[in-house]
Structure formats: C-alpha cells, structure tokens
PDB file of C-alpha atoms in Angstrom:
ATOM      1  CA  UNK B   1     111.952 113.098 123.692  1.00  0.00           C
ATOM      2  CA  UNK B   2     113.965 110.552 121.522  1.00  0.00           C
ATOM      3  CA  UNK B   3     111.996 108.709 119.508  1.00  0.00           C
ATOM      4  CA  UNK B   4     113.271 105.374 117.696  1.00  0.00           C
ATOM      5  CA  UNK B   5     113.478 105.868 114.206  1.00  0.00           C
ATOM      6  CA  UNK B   6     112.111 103.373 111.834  1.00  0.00           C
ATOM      7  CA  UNK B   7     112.541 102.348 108.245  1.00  0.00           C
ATOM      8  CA  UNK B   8     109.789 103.324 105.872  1.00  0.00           C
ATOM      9  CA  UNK B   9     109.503  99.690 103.706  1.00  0.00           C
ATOM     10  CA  UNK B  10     106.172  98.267 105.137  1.00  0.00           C
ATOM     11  CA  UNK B  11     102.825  99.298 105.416  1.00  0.00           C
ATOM     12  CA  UNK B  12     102.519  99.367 109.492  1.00  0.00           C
ATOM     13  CA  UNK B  13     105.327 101.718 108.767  1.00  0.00           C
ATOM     14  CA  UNK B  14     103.918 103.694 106.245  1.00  0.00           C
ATOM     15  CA  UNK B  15     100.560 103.900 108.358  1.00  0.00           C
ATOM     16  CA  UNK B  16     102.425 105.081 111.642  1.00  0.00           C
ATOM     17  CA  UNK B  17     103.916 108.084 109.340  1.00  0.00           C
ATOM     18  CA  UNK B  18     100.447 108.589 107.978  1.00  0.00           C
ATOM     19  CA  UNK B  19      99.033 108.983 111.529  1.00  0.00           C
ATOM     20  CA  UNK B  20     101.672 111.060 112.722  1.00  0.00           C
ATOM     21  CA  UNK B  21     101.627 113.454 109.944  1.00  0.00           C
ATOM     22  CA  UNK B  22      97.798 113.886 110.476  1.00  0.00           C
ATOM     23  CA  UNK B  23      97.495 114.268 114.029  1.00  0.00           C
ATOM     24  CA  UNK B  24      99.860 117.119 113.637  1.00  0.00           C
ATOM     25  CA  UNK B  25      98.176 118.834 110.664  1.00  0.00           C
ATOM     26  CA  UNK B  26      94.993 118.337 113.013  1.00  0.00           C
ATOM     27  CA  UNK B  27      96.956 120.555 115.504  1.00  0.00           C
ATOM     28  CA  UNK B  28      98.167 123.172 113.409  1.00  0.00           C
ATOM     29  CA  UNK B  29      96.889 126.553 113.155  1.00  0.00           C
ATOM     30  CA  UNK B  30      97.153 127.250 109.558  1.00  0.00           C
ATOM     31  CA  UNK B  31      96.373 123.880 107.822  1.00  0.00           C
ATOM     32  CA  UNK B  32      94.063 122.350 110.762  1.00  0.00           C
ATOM     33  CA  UNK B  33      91.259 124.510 110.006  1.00  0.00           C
ATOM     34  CA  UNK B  34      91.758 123.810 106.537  1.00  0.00           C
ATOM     35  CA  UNK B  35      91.046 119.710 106.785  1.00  0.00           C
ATOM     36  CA  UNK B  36      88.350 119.832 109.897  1.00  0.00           C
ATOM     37  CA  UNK B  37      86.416 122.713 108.840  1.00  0.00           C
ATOM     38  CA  UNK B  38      86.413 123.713 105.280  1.00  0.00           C
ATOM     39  CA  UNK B  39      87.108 120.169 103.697  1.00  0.00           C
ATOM     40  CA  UNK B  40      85.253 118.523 106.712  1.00  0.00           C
ATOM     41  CA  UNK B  41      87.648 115.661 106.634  1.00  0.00           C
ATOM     42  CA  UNK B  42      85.772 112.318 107.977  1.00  0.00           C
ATOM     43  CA  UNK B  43      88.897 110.939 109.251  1.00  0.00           C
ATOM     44  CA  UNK B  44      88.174 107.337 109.478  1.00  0.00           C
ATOM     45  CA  UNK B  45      87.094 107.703 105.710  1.00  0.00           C
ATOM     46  CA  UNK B  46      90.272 109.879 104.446  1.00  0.00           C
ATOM     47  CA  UNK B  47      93.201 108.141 106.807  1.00  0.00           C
ATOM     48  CA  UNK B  48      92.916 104.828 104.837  1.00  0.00           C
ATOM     49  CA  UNK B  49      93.020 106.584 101.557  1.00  0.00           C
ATOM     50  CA  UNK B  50      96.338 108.223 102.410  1.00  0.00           C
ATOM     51  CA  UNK B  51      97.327 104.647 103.814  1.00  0.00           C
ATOM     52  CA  UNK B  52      96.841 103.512 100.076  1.00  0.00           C
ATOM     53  CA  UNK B  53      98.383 106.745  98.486  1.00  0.00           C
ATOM     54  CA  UNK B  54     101.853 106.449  99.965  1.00  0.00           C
ATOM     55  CA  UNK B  55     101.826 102.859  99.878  1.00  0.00           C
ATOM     56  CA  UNK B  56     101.252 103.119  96.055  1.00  0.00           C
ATOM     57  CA  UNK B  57     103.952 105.133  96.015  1.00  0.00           C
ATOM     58  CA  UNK B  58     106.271 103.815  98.300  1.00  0.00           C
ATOM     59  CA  UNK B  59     105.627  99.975  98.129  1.00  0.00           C
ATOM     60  CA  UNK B  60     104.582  99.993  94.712  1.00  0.00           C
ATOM     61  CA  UNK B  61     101.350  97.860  94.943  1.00  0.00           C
ATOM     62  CA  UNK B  62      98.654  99.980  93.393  1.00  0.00           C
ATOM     63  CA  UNK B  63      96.748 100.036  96.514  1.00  0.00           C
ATOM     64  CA  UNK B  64      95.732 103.878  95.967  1.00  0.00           C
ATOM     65  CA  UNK B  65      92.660 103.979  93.128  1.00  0.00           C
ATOM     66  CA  UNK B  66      91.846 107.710  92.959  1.00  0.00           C
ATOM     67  CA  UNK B  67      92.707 111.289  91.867  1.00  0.00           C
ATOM     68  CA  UNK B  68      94.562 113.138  94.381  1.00  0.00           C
ATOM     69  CA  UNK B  69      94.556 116.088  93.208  1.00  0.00           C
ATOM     70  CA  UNK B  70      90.162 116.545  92.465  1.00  0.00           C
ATOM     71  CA  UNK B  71      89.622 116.764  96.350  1.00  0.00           C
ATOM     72  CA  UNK B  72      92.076 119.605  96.443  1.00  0.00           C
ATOM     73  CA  UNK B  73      89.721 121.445  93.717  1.00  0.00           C
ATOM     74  CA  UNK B  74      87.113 121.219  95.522  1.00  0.00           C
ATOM     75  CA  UNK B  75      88.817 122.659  98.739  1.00  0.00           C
ATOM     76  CA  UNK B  76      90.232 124.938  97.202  1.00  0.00           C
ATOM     77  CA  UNK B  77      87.000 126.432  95.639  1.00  0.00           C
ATOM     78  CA  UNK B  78      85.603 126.930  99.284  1.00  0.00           C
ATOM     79  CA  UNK B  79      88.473 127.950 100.402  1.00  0.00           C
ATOM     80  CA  UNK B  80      91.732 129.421  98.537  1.00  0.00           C
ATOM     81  CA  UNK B  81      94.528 127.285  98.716  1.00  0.00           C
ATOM     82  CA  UNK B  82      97.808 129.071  98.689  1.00  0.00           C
ATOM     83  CA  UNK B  83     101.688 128.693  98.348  1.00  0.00           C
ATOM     84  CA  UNK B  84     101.445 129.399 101.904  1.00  0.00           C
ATOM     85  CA  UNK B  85      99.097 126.536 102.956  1.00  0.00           C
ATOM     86  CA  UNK B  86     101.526 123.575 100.992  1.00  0.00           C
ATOM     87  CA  UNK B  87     104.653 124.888 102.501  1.00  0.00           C
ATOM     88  CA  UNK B  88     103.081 124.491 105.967  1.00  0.00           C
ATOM     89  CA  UNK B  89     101.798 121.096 104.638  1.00  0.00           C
ATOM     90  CA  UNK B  90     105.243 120.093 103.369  1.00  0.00           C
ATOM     91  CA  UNK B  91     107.177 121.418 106.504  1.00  0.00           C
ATOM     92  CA  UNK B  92     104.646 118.916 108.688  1.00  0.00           C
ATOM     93  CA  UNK B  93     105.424 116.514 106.589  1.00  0.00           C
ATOM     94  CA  UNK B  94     109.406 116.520 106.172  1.00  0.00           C
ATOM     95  CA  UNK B  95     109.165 117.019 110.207  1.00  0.00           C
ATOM     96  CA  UNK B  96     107.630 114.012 110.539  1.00  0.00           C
ATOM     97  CA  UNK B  97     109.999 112.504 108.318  1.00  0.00           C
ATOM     98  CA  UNK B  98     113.084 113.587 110.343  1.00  0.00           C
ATOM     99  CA  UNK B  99     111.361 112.648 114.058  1.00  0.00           C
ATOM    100  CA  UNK B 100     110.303 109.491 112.969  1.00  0.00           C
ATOM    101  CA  UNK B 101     111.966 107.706 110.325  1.00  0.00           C
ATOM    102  CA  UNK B 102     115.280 106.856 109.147  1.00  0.00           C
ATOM    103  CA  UNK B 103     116.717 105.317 105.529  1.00  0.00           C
ATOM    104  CA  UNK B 104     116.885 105.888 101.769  1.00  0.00           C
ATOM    105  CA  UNK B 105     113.412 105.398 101.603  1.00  0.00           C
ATOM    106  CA  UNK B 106     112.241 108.569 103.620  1.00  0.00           C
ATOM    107  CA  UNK B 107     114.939 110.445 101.885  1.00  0.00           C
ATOM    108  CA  UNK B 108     112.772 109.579  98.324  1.00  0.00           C
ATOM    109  CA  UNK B 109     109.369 110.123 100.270  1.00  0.00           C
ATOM    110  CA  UNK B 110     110.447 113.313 101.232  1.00  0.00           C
ATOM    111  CA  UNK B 111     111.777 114.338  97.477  1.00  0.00           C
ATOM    112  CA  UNK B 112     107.757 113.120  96.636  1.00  0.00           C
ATOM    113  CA  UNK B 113     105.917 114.784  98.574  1.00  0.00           C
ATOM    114  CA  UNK B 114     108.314 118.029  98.091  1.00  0.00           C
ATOM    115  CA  UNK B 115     107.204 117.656  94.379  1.00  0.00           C
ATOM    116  CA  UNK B 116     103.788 117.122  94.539  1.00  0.00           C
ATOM    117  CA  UNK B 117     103.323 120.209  97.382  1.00  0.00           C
ATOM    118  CA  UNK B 118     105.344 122.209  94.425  1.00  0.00           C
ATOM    119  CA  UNK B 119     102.777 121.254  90.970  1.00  0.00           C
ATOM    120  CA  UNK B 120      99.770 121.783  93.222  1.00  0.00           C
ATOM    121  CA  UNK B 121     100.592 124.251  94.808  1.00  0.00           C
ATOM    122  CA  UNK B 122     101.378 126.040  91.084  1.00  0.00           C
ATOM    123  CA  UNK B 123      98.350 124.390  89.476  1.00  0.00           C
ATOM    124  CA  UNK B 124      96.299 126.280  92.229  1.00  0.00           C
ATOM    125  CA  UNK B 125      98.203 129.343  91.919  1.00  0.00           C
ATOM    126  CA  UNK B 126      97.321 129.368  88.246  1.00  0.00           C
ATOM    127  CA  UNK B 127      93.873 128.559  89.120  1.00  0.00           C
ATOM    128  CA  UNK B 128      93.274 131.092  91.202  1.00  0.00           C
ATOM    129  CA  UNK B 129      95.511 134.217  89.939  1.00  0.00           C
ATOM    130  CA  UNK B 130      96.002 133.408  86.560  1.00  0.00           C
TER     131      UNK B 130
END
C-alpha cells in the first residue's frame, strides 16, 4: 500500500498525522490498553487537544493552553508508566511519520517528539524508582 506523502506545514496536515498516530496507538497491544482503559481517553475530548499541541509546536500559534505532562501523572499513578511504554509510543509515532509524511518539517517533529518521549519517560522513571 503506497500512500502519498504529505508535507507537515498546515493544520489539516497536522490533524491527519494526529489521527493516524491515534488510531494506531488504539490498536496496539502495549499502549492501547494504556489510553482506553486506564486513562479512559474520551477521544472526541483528547484528539483536539493533541490537534492544538503539535500545532503549537509545529505552526507556532499557541493554539495548545495546557500542561502535557500532568495527565501523564495521573496515568501513571494508576498505572506505571515505563521506558518500555514511550518507546512503543515513540516507534508509533516516527512510523507514522515515515508512512505518511514527507519534508524538513517531519524530520524536526520527529526530533520533538523523540525528546519529549526521552524527559518523560526519565521524569517517570525517577518518579517511580528513584
């Protein structure tokens, strides 16, 4: 299946990659469980907040008004995220990358979202193992 890869400088764009990247962490046997049973993710209330995240990021216009990391707290107190759980979250990610998009930009997105797997997943470690 070839797919037509797009640029990631708009927010359709940035939405589509959003989408894609959740519908397969909704299929996946490690992380899945993580987002539809322990967090309990009401999709239709967390998609648009990821919609604002990367465009904030990407684009640049402050859309995203939050704290990323706080829900990811509270997740992880249920539940205890590990090293394990953001390289499965980053490899979903960087795969959707590759299949779908194309450009400098998803080159830098990538970088991001590398990072941010890495301090969170370290913040949690720390958290939860001292």
């Amino acid at each position: 299946m070839n797919m037509v890869r797009r640029t990631l400088d708009s927010p359709e764009a940035i939405k589509y990659m959003v989408d894609s990247f959740y519908e397969k962490v909704q299929a996946d046997t490690l992380v899945g469980p993580i987002f539809t049973e322990v967090a309990q993710v009401d999709w239709s209330h967390h998609l648009p907040k990821m919609y604002a995240f990367w465009e904030s990021i990407i684009l640049g216009n402050n859309a995203y008004d939050g704290h990323p990391f706080q829900p990811h707290l509270l997740v992880n107190q249920k539940h205890t995220l590990t090293s394990d759980h953001f390289q499965r979250w980053l490899a979903l990610f960087s795969e959707t990358l590759s299949e779908r998009f194309t450009g400098e930009t998803a080159e830098q997105v990538r970088q991001r979202a590398t990072q941010i797997a890495l301090v969170w997943s370290q913040k949690l470690d720390y958290l939860n193992y001292g």
